[in-house]
Amino acid sequence: MTDIPAESEKAGFRSDVTVELVKHSAADSDVLWAARVSTAGEQSLEELTKDPERSKGLINFLMRDRHGSPFEHNSMTFFINAPIFVFREFMRHRVGWSYNEESGRYRELQPVFYVPGESRKLIQQGRPGKYEFVEGTAAQHELTGRVMEDAYRHAYEAYQEMLAAGVAREVARSVLPVGLFSSMYATCNARSLMHFLGLRTQHEQAAVPSFPQREIEMVGEKMEAIWAELMPLTHAAFNANGRIAP
């Protein structure tokens, strides 16, 4: 059995998440030509070369009256790096989404783990379905960070010990916690993204309140900022109509 862990295998800790737009085919004009085929037939293709600003009223009408299918004729692929427990919540969103995540069967997982930052509210008050989070004390933040880091180190050392003894990666990974960082590609269209954002972010313009876990909300906020640049009129109509997916 070899000595473990090596210097390069020391655990790292993060309190952030990252989202990168890998590729896209998404613009407000995609909504327009898809909608206008109903009345214009093949002439709706002319919308591809028109300024979408001229047609923002149509986009708002479609959003307001929940004509959803025109918002599906686009695509965005994101590369997301976040804790595993965030991805497990992501997988609840199945309609209009495609996922491919890094595999602990085929590669050795790296020791990067999530530890809440100082801004993360730690204390849950109230009953399930009607509760709120409030700030933790300095002592609670210190305890959370110390205990989590110790547990992560111990788990990763156990993982490395099994790998060094020849145990298969798919077996050894069982000791790793859901606070381990993973990465995945997530592909969606604007309609599926709006549904995700309606549930996984809190917003002052939301007609229906949502209570997401903060860590998946952090991912959602970054995805929304990217999408807002790609489809500004659609994003504005989403907000103006209560952030309810059409």
PDB file of C-alpha atoms in Angstrom:
ATOM      1  CA  MET A   1       0.000   0.000   0.000  1.00  0.00           C
ATOM      2  CA  THR A   2       1.393   3.400  -0.955  1.00  0.00           C
ATOM      3  CA  ASP A   3       1.488   6.435   1.292  1.00  0.00           C
ATOM      4  CA  ILE A   4      -1.470   8.836   0.967  1.00  0.00           C
ATOM      5  CA  PRO A   5      -2.324  11.555   0.356  1.00  0.00           C
ATOM      6  CA  ALA A   6       0.358  13.220  -1.788  1.00  0.00           C
ATOM      7  CA  GLU A   7       0.954  16.969  -1.531  1.00  0.00           C
ATOM      8  CA  SER A   8      -1.043  17.584  -4.712  1.00  0.00           C
ATOM      9  CA  GLU A   9      -4.002  15.752  -3.180  1.00  0.00           C
ATOM     10  CA  LYS A  10      -4.553  18.095  -0.248  1.00  0.00           C
ATOM     11  CA  ALA A  11      -8.117  19.270   0.041  1.00  0.00           C
ATOM     12  CA  GLY A  12      -9.215  22.647  -1.273  1.00  0.00           C
ATOM     13  CA  PHE A  13     -12.277  24.560  -0.099  1.00  0.00           C
ATOM     14  CA  ARG A  14     -14.592  26.936  -1.954  1.00  0.00           C
ATOM     15  CA  SER A  15     -17.714  28.935  -1.157  1.00  0.00           C
ATOM     16  CA  ASP A  16     -18.509  29.972  -4.734  1.00  0.00           C
ATOM     17  CA  VAL A  17     -19.875  28.323  -7.888  1.00  0.00           C
ATOM     18  CA  THR A  18     -18.969  28.954 -11.518  1.00  0.00           C
ATOM     19  CA  VAL A  19     -21.106  29.034 -14.663  1.00  0.00           C
ATOM     20  CA  GLU A  20     -19.719  29.396 -18.188  1.00  0.00           C
ATOM     21  CA  LEU A  21     -21.683  29.675 -21.421  1.00  0.00           C
ATOM     22  CA  VAL A  22     -20.114  27.096 -23.735  1.00  0.00           C
ATOM     23  CA  LYS A  23     -22.249  27.609 -26.825  1.00  0.00           C
ATOM     24  CA  HIS A  24     -25.643  28.953 -27.739  1.00  0.00           C
ATOM     25  CA  SER A  25     -28.194  29.601 -30.424  1.00  0.00           C
ATOM     26  CA  ALA A  26     -30.442  31.988 -28.560  1.00  0.00           C
ATOM     27  CA  ALA A  27     -31.853  35.387 -29.484  1.00  0.00           C
ATOM     28  CA  ASP A  28     -35.128  37.244 -29.123  1.00  0.00           C
ATOM     29  CA  SER A  29     -35.650  36.837 -32.863  1.00  0.00           C
ATOM     30  CA  ASP A  30     -35.921  33.061 -32.319  1.00  0.00           C
ATOM     31  CA  VAL A  31     -39.138  33.674 -30.413  1.00  0.00           C
ATOM     32  CA  LEU A  32     -40.525  35.931 -33.132  1.00  0.00           C
ATOM     33  CA  TRP A  33     -40.110  33.702 -36.170  1.00  0.00           C
ATOM     34  CA  ALA A  34     -41.383  30.689 -34.217  1.00  0.00           C
ATOM     35  CA  ALA A  35     -44.509  32.584 -33.160  1.00  0.00           C
ATOM     36  CA  ARG A  36     -45.260  34.208 -36.504  1.00  0.00           C
ATOM     37  CA  VAL A  37     -45.230  30.983 -38.482  1.00  0.00           C
ATOM     38  CA  SER A  38     -48.801  30.599 -37.196  1.00  0.00           C
ATOM     39  CA  THR A  39     -49.981  33.449 -39.404  1.00  0.00           C
ATOM     40  CA  ALA A  40     -47.145  34.116 -41.843  1.00  0.00           C
ATOM     41  CA  GLY A  41     -46.016  30.629 -42.795  1.00  0.00           C
ATOM     42  CA  GLU A  42     -42.620  30.582 -44.496  1.00  0.00           C
ATOM     43  CA  GLN A  43     -42.512  34.385 -44.448  1.00  0.00           C
ATOM     44  CA  SER A  44     -41.833  34.206 -40.722  1.00  0.00           C
ATOM     45  CA  LEU A  45     -38.208  33.432 -41.631  1.00  0.00           C
ATOM     46  CA  GLU A  46     -37.851  37.115 -42.428  1.00  0.00           C
ATOM     47  CA  GLU A  47     -37.844  37.728 -38.675  1.00  0.00           C
ATOM     48  CA  LEU A  48     -34.320  36.323 -38.527  1.00  0.00           C
ATOM     49  CA  THR A  49     -32.970  39.523 -40.063  1.00  0.00           C
ATOM     50  CA  LYS A  50     -35.276  41.994 -38.324  1.00  0.00           C
ATOM     51  CA  ASP A  51     -34.593  44.008 -35.216  1.00  0.00           C
ATOM     52  CA  PRO A  52     -36.375  42.205 -32.341  1.00  0.00           C
ATOM     53  CA  GLU A  53     -36.903  45.574 -30.616  1.00  0.00           C
ATOM     54  CA  ARG A  54     -39.668  46.271 -33.124  1.00  0.00           C
ATOM     55  CA  SER A  55     -41.539  43.222 -31.884  1.00  0.00           C
ATOM     56  CA  LYS A  56     -41.130  43.370 -28.112  1.00  0.00           C
ATOM     57  CA  GLY A  57     -44.896  43.744 -27.798  1.00  0.00           C
ATOM     58  CA  LEU A  58     -45.369  40.308 -29.325  1.00  0.00           C
ATOM     59  CA  ILE A  59     -42.860  38.774 -26.938  1.00  0.00           C
ATOM     60  CA  ASN A  60     -44.665  40.348 -23.998  1.00  0.00           C
ATOM     61  CA  PHE A  61     -48.032  39.095 -25.316  1.00  0.00           C
ATOM     62  CA  LEU A  62     -46.707  35.543 -25.641  1.00  0.00           C
ATOM     63  CA  MET A  63     -45.289  35.671 -22.121  1.00  0.00           C
ATOM     64  CA  ARG A  64     -48.384  37.249 -20.574  1.00  0.00           C
ATOM     65  CA  ASP A  65     -50.858  34.853 -22.178  1.00  0.00           C
ATOM     66  CA  ARG A  66     -48.543  31.860 -21.683  1.00  0.00           C
ATOM     67  CA  HIS A  67     -48.023  30.848 -25.294  1.00  0.00           C
ATOM     68  CA  GLY A  68     -44.917  28.896 -24.374  1.00  0.00           C
ATOM     69  CA  SER A  69     -43.723  26.922 -27.402  1.00  0.00           C
ATOM     70  CA  PRO A  70     -42.109  29.875 -29.277  1.00  0.00           C
ATOM     71  CA  PHE A  71     -39.677  30.188 -26.355  1.00  0.00           C
ATOM     72  CA  GLU A  72     -38.371  26.652 -26.985  1.00  0.00           C
ATOM     73  CA  HIS A  73     -36.714  27.295 -30.368  1.00  0.00           C
ATOM     74  CA  ASN A  74     -33.305  28.195 -28.958  1.00  0.00           C
ATOM     75  CA  SER A  75     -30.520  26.499 -27.052  1.00  0.00           C
ATOM     76  CA  MET A  76     -27.930  27.345 -24.400  1.00  0.00           C
ATOM     77  CA  THR A  77     -25.221  25.033 -23.076  1.00  0.00           C
ATOM     78  CA  PHE A  78     -23.613  25.908 -19.754  1.00  0.00           C
ATOM     79  CA  PHE A  79     -20.558  24.407 -18.039  1.00  0.00           C
ATOM     80  CA  ILE A  80     -21.286  24.422 -14.325  1.00  0.00           C
ATOM     81  CA  ASN A  81     -18.939  23.751 -11.437  1.00  0.00           C
ATOM     82  CA  ALA A  82     -20.752  23.317  -8.129  1.00  0.00           C
ATOM     83  CA  PRO A  83     -21.180  20.911  -5.188  1.00  0.00           C
ATOM     84  CA  ILE A  84     -22.772  17.545  -5.942  1.00  0.00           C
ATOM     85  CA  PHE A  85     -25.816  18.356  -3.808  1.00  0.00           C
ATOM     86  CA  VAL A  86     -26.595  21.234  -6.181  1.00  0.00           C
ATOM     87  CA  PHE A  87     -26.604  18.857  -9.137  1.00  0.00           C
ATOM     88  CA  ARG A  88     -28.955  16.498  -7.347  1.00  0.00           C
ATOM     89  CA  GLU A  89     -31.461  19.345  -7.138  1.00  0.00           C
ATOM     90  CA  PHE A  90     -30.819  20.185 -10.796  1.00  0.00           C
ATOM     91  CA  MET A  91     -31.857  16.675 -11.840  1.00  0.00           C
ATOM     92  CA  ARG A  92     -35.406  17.395 -10.667  1.00  0.00           C
ATOM     93  CA  HIS A  93     -35.653  19.643 -13.733  1.00  0.00           C
ATOM     94  CA  ARG A  94     -36.110  17.145 -16.559  1.00  0.00           C
ATOM     95  CA  VAL A  95     -38.339  18.703 -19.228  1.00  0.00           C
ATOM     96  CA  GLY A  96     -36.264  20.688 -21.704  1.00  0.00           C
ATOM     97  CA  TRP A  97     -32.932  19.896 -20.027  1.00  0.00           C
ATOM     98  CA  SER A  98     -29.990  17.666 -20.950  1.00  0.00           C
ATOM     99  CA  TYR A  99     -27.133  16.851 -18.572  1.00  0.00           C
ATOM    100  CA  ASN A 100     -23.709  15.232 -18.703  1.00  0.00           C
ATOM    101  CA  GLU A 101     -21.703  15.176 -15.475  1.00  0.00           C
ATOM    102  CA  GLU A 102     -18.124  14.114 -14.773  1.00  0.00           C
ATOM    103  CA  SER A 103     -17.915  10.479 -13.684  1.00  0.00           C
ATOM    104  CA  GLY A 104     -16.379   9.089 -10.524  1.00  0.00           C
ATOM    105  CA  ARG A 105     -16.255   5.722 -12.279  1.00  0.00           C
ATOM    106  CA  TYR A 106     -13.900   6.854 -15.007  1.00  0.00           C
ATOM    107  CA  ARG A 107     -11.704   9.480 -13.381  1.00  0.00           C
ATOM    108  CA  GLU A 108     -10.174  10.137  -9.982  1.00  0.00           C
ATOM    109  CA  LEU A 109     -12.212  12.861  -8.322  1.00  0.00           C
ATOM    110  CA  GLN A 110     -10.328  15.933  -7.154  1.00  0.00           C
ATOM    111  CA  PRO A 111     -10.411  17.101  -3.508  1.00  0.00           C
ATOM    112  CA  VAL A 112     -12.295  20.387  -3.824  1.00  0.00           C
ATOM    113  CA  PHE A 113     -15.129  20.841  -1.341  1.00  0.00           C
ATOM    114  CA  TYR A 114     -17.844  23.343  -0.508  1.00  0.00           C
ATOM    115  CA  VAL A 115     -17.707  25.340   2.723  1.00  0.00           C
ATOM    116  CA  PRO A 116     -20.285  28.123   3.221  1.00  0.00           C
ATOM    117  CA  GLY A 117     -18.959  31.659   3.077  1.00  0.00           C
ATOM    118  CA  GLU A 118     -19.593  34.311   5.700  1.00  0.00           C
ATOM    119  CA  SER A 119     -22.655  35.594   3.841  1.00  0.00           C
ATOM    120  CA  ARG A 120     -24.386  32.187   3.924  1.00  0.00           C
ATOM    121  CA  LYS A 121     -27.268  32.245   6.421  1.00  0.00           C
ATOM    122  CA  LEU A 122     -26.994  29.206   8.681  1.00  0.00           C
ATOM    123  CA  ILE A 123     -30.037  29.152  10.966  1.00  0.00           C
ATOM    124  CA  GLN A 124     -33.418  27.831   9.824  1.00  0.00           C
ATOM    125  CA  GLN A 125     -36.457  29.142  11.676  1.00  0.00           C
ATOM    126  CA  GLY A 126     -40.068  28.019  11.350  1.00  0.00           C
ATOM    127  CA  ARG A 127     -41.699  24.849  10.146  1.00  0.00           C
ATOM    128  CA  PRO A 128     -41.117  23.123   6.767  1.00  0.00           C
ATOM    129  CA  GLY A 129     -42.853  24.977   3.970  1.00  0.00           C
ATOM    130  CA  LYS A 130     -42.957  28.176   5.983  1.00  0.00           C
ATOM    131  CA  TYR A 131     -39.529  28.967   7.293  1.00  0.00           C
ATOM    132  CA  GLU A 132     -36.755  31.475   6.843  1.00  0.00           C
ATOM    133  CA  PHE A 133     -32.997  31.532   7.216  1.00  0.00           C
ATOM    134  CA  VAL A 134     -31.218  34.020   9.442  1.00  0.00           C
ATOM    135  CA  GLU A 135     -27.605  34.878  10.088  1.00  0.00           C
ATOM    136  CA  GLY A 136     -25.502  32.552  12.192  1.00  0.00           C
ATOM    137  CA  THR A 137     -23.172  33.663  14.935  1.00  0.00           C
ATOM    138  CA  ALA A 138     -19.430  33.930  14.470  1.00  0.00           C
ATOM    139  CA  ALA A 139     -19.077  30.799  16.604  1.00  0.00           C
ATOM    140  CA  GLN A 140     -21.515  28.862  14.414  1.00  0.00           C
ATOM    141  CA  HIS A 141     -19.673  29.891  11.254  1.00  0.00           C
ATOM    142  CA  GLU A 142     -16.360  28.864  12.786  1.00  0.00           C
ATOM    143  CA  LEU A 143     -17.800  25.521  13.877  1.00  0.00           C
ATOM    144  CA  THR A 144     -19.370  24.856  10.474  1.00  0.00           C
ATOM    145  CA  GLY A 145     -16.171  25.564   8.584  1.00  0.00           C
ATOM    146  CA  ARG A 146     -13.950  23.582  10.937  1.00  0.00           C
ATOM    147  CA  VAL A 147     -16.190  20.517  11.157  1.00  0.00           C
ATOM    148  CA  MET A 148     -16.856  20.397   7.429  1.00  0.00           C
ATOM    149  CA  GLU A 149     -13.197  20.749   6.501  1.00  0.00           C
ATOM    150  CA  ASP A 150     -12.173  18.017   8.963  1.00  0.00           C
ATOM    151  CA  ALA A 151     -14.851  15.666   7.643  1.00  0.00           C
ATOM    152  CA  TYR A 152     -13.870  16.367   4.022  1.00  0.00           C
ATOM    153  CA  ARG A 153     -10.200  15.672   4.691  1.00  0.00           C
ATOM    154  CA  HIS A 154     -10.999  12.413   6.459  1.00  0.00           C
ATOM    155  CA  ALA A 155     -13.305  11.263   3.670  1.00  0.00           C
ATOM    156  CA  TYR A 156     -10.807  12.059   0.939  1.00  0.00           C
ATOM    157  CA  GLU A 157      -8.002  10.312   2.791  1.00  0.00           C
ATOM    158  CA  ALA A 158     -10.214   7.200   3.001  1.00  0.00           C
ATOM    159  CA  TYR A 159     -10.921   7.498  -0.735  1.00  0.00           C
ATOM    160  CA  GLN A 160      -7.210   7.770  -1.528  1.00  0.00           C
ATOM    161  CA  GLU A 161      -6.384   4.843   0.748  1.00  0.00           C
ATOM    162  CA  MET A 162      -8.792   2.589  -1.130  1.00  0.00           C
ATOM    163  CA  LEU A 163      -7.532   3.729  -4.520  1.00  0.00           C
ATOM    164  CA  ALA A 164      -3.945   3.084  -3.448  1.00  0.00           C
ATOM    165  CA  ALA A 165      -4.954  -0.446  -2.412  1.00  0.00           C
ATOM    166  CA  GLY A 166      -6.380  -1.107  -5.869  1.00  0.00           C
ATOM    167  CA  VAL A 167     -10.073  -0.668  -5.058  1.00  0.00           C
ATOM    168  CA  ALA A 168     -12.088   0.412  -8.106  1.00  0.00           C
ATOM    169  CA  ARG A 169     -12.909   4.100  -8.392  1.00  0.00           C
ATOM    170  CA  GLU A 170     -16.626   3.353  -8.592  1.00  0.00           C
ATOM    171  CA  VAL A 171     -16.445   1.625  -5.209  1.00  0.00           C
ATOM    172  CA  ALA A 172     -14.048   4.000  -3.469  1.00  0.00           C
ATOM    173  CA  ARG A 173     -16.094   7.080  -4.378  1.00  0.00           C
ATOM    174  CA  SER A 174     -18.849   5.916  -2.030  1.00  0.00           C
ATOM    175  CA  VAL A 175     -17.092   7.526   0.935  1.00  0.00           C
ATOM    176  CA  LEU A 176     -17.053  10.994  -0.632  1.00  0.00           C
ATOM    177  CA  PRO A 177     -19.632  13.554   0.578  1.00  0.00           C
ATOM    178  CA  VAL A 178     -22.114  15.556  -1.491  1.00  0.00           C
ATOM    179  CA  GLY A 179     -20.136  18.709  -0.674  1.00  0.00           C
ATOM    180  CA  LEU A 180     -17.537  17.568  -3.230  1.00  0.00           C
ATOM    181  CA  PHE A 181     -17.363  19.815  -6.290  1.00  0.00           C
ATOM    182  CA  SER A 182     -18.384  18.291  -9.596  1.00  0.00           C
ATOM    183  CA  SER A 183     -18.795  19.673 -13.106  1.00  0.00           C
ATOM    184  CA  MET A 184     -21.390  19.180 -15.793  1.00  0.00           C
ATOM    185  CA  TYR A 185     -22.753  20.444 -19.068  1.00  0.00           C
ATOM    186  CA  ALA A 186     -26.377  21.548 -18.869  1.00  0.00           C
ATOM    187  CA  THR A 187     -28.312  22.380 -22.024  1.00  0.00           C
ATOM    188  CA  CYS A 188     -31.712  24.050 -21.993  1.00  0.00           C
ATOM    189  CA  ASN A 189     -33.972  26.407 -23.890  1.00  0.00           C
ATOM    190  CA  ALA A 190     -35.395  29.693 -22.647  1.00  0.00           C
ATOM    191  CA  ARG A 191     -38.710  28.185 -21.603  1.00  0.00           C
ATOM    192  CA  SER A 192     -37.093  25.467 -19.476  1.00  0.00           C
ATOM    193  CA  LEU A 193     -34.652  27.986 -18.025  1.00  0.00           C
ATOM    194  CA  MET A 194     -37.502  30.303 -17.044  1.00  0.00           C
ATOM    195  CA  HIS A 195     -39.230  27.450 -15.236  1.00  0.00           C
ATOM    196  CA  PHE A 196     -35.969  26.694 -13.425  1.00  0.00           C
ATOM    197  CA  LEU A 197     -35.471  30.330 -12.444  1.00  0.00           C
ATOM    198  CA  GLY A 198     -39.042  30.649 -11.225  1.00  0.00           C
ATOM    199  CA  LEU A 199     -38.406  27.873  -8.725  1.00  0.00           C
ATOM    200  CA  ARG A 200     -34.716  28.263  -7.920  1.00  0.00           C
ATOM    201  CA  THR A 201     -34.360  32.004  -7.389  1.00  0.00           C
ATOM    202  CA  GLN A 202     -36.018  34.582  -5.171  1.00  0.00           C
ATOM    203  CA  HIS A 203     -36.895  37.845  -6.874  1.00  0.00           C
ATOM    204  CA  GLU A 204     -38.894  40.948  -5.951  1.00  0.00           C
ATOM    205  CA  GLN A 205     -40.890  40.717  -9.200  1.00  0.00           C
ATOM    206  CA  ALA A 206     -41.903  37.091  -8.710  1.00  0.00           C
ATOM    207  CA  ALA A 207     -45.676  36.609  -8.521  1.00  0.00           C
ATOM    208  CA  VAL A 208     -45.224  33.266  -6.784  1.00  0.00           C
ATOM    209  CA  PRO A 209     -42.706  33.083  -3.925  1.00  0.00           C
ATOM    210  CA  SER A 210     -39.970  30.461  -4.028  1.00  0.00           C
ATOM    211  CA  PHE A 211     -37.681  29.165  -1.302  1.00  0.00           C
ATOM    212  CA  PRO A 212     -34.602  27.712  -3.025  1.00  0.00           C
ATOM    213  CA  GLN A 213     -31.497  26.466  -1.315  1.00  0.00           C
ATOM    214  CA  ARG A 214     -28.979  29.266  -1.563  1.00  0.00           C
ATOM    215  CA  GLU A 215     -26.323  27.255  -3.394  1.00  0.00           C
ATOM    216  CA  ILE A 216     -28.529  26.349  -6.373  1.00  0.00           C
ATOM    217  CA  GLU A 217     -29.816  29.914  -6.376  1.00  0.00           C
ATOM    218  CA  MET A 218     -26.215  31.086  -6.818  1.00  0.00           C
ATOM    219  CA  VAL A 219     -25.995  28.956  -9.962  1.00  0.00           C
ATOM    220  CA  GLY A 220     -29.369  30.222 -11.163  1.00  0.00           C
ATOM    221  CA  GLU A 221     -28.342  33.853 -10.729  1.00  0.00           C
ATOM    222  CA  LYS A 222     -25.257  33.350 -12.883  1.00  0.00           C
ATOM    223  CA  MET A 223     -27.217  31.528 -15.589  1.00  0.00           C
ATOM    224  CA  GLU A 224     -29.847  34.263 -15.590  1.00  0.00           C
ATOM    225  CA  ALA A 225     -27.256  37.012 -16.022  1.00  0.00           C
ATOM    226  CA  ILE A 226     -25.905  35.247 -19.115  1.00  0.00           C
ATOM    227  CA  TRP A 227     -29.365  34.596 -20.560  1.00  0.00           C
ATOM    228  CA  ALA A 228     -30.424  38.221 -19.978  1.00  0.00           C
ATOM    229  CA  GLU A 229     -27.630  39.354 -22.307  1.00  0.00           C
ATOM    230  CA  LEU A 230     -28.598  36.852 -25.007  1.00  0.00           C
ATOM    231  CA  MET A 231     -32.364  37.494 -24.942  1.00  0.00           C
ATOM    232  CA  PRO A 232     -32.932  40.863 -23.229  1.00  0.00           C
ATOM    233  CA  LEU A 233     -36.526  41.365 -24.432  1.00  0.00           C
ATOM    234  CA  THR A 234     -37.557  37.874 -23.388  1.00  0.00           C
ATOM    235  CA  HIS A 235     -35.876  38.341 -20.018  1.00  0.00           C
ATOM    236  CA  ALA A 236     -37.618  41.680 -19.496  1.00  0.00           C
ATOM    237  CA  ALA A 237     -40.997  40.157 -20.367  1.00  0.00           C
ATOM    238  CA  PHE A 238     -40.335  37.290 -17.948  1.00  0.00           C
ATOM    239  CA  ASN A 239     -39.778  39.771 -15.126  1.00  0.00           C
ATOM    240  CA  ALA A 240     -42.668  42.022 -16.130  1.00  0.00           C
ATOM    241  CA  ASN A 241     -45.093  39.079 -16.029  1.00  0.00           C
ATOM    242  CA  GLY A 242     -44.243  37.780 -12.587  1.00  0.00           C
ATOM    243  CA  ARG A 243     -41.362  35.455 -13.505  1.00  0.00           C
ATOM    244  CA  ILE A 244     -43.747  32.652 -14.381  1.00  0.00           C
ATOM    245  CA  ALA A 245     -42.620  30.427 -17.263  1.00  0.00           C
ATOM    246  CA  PRO A 246     -45.091  30.484 -20.164  1.00  0.00           C
TER     247      PRO A 246
END
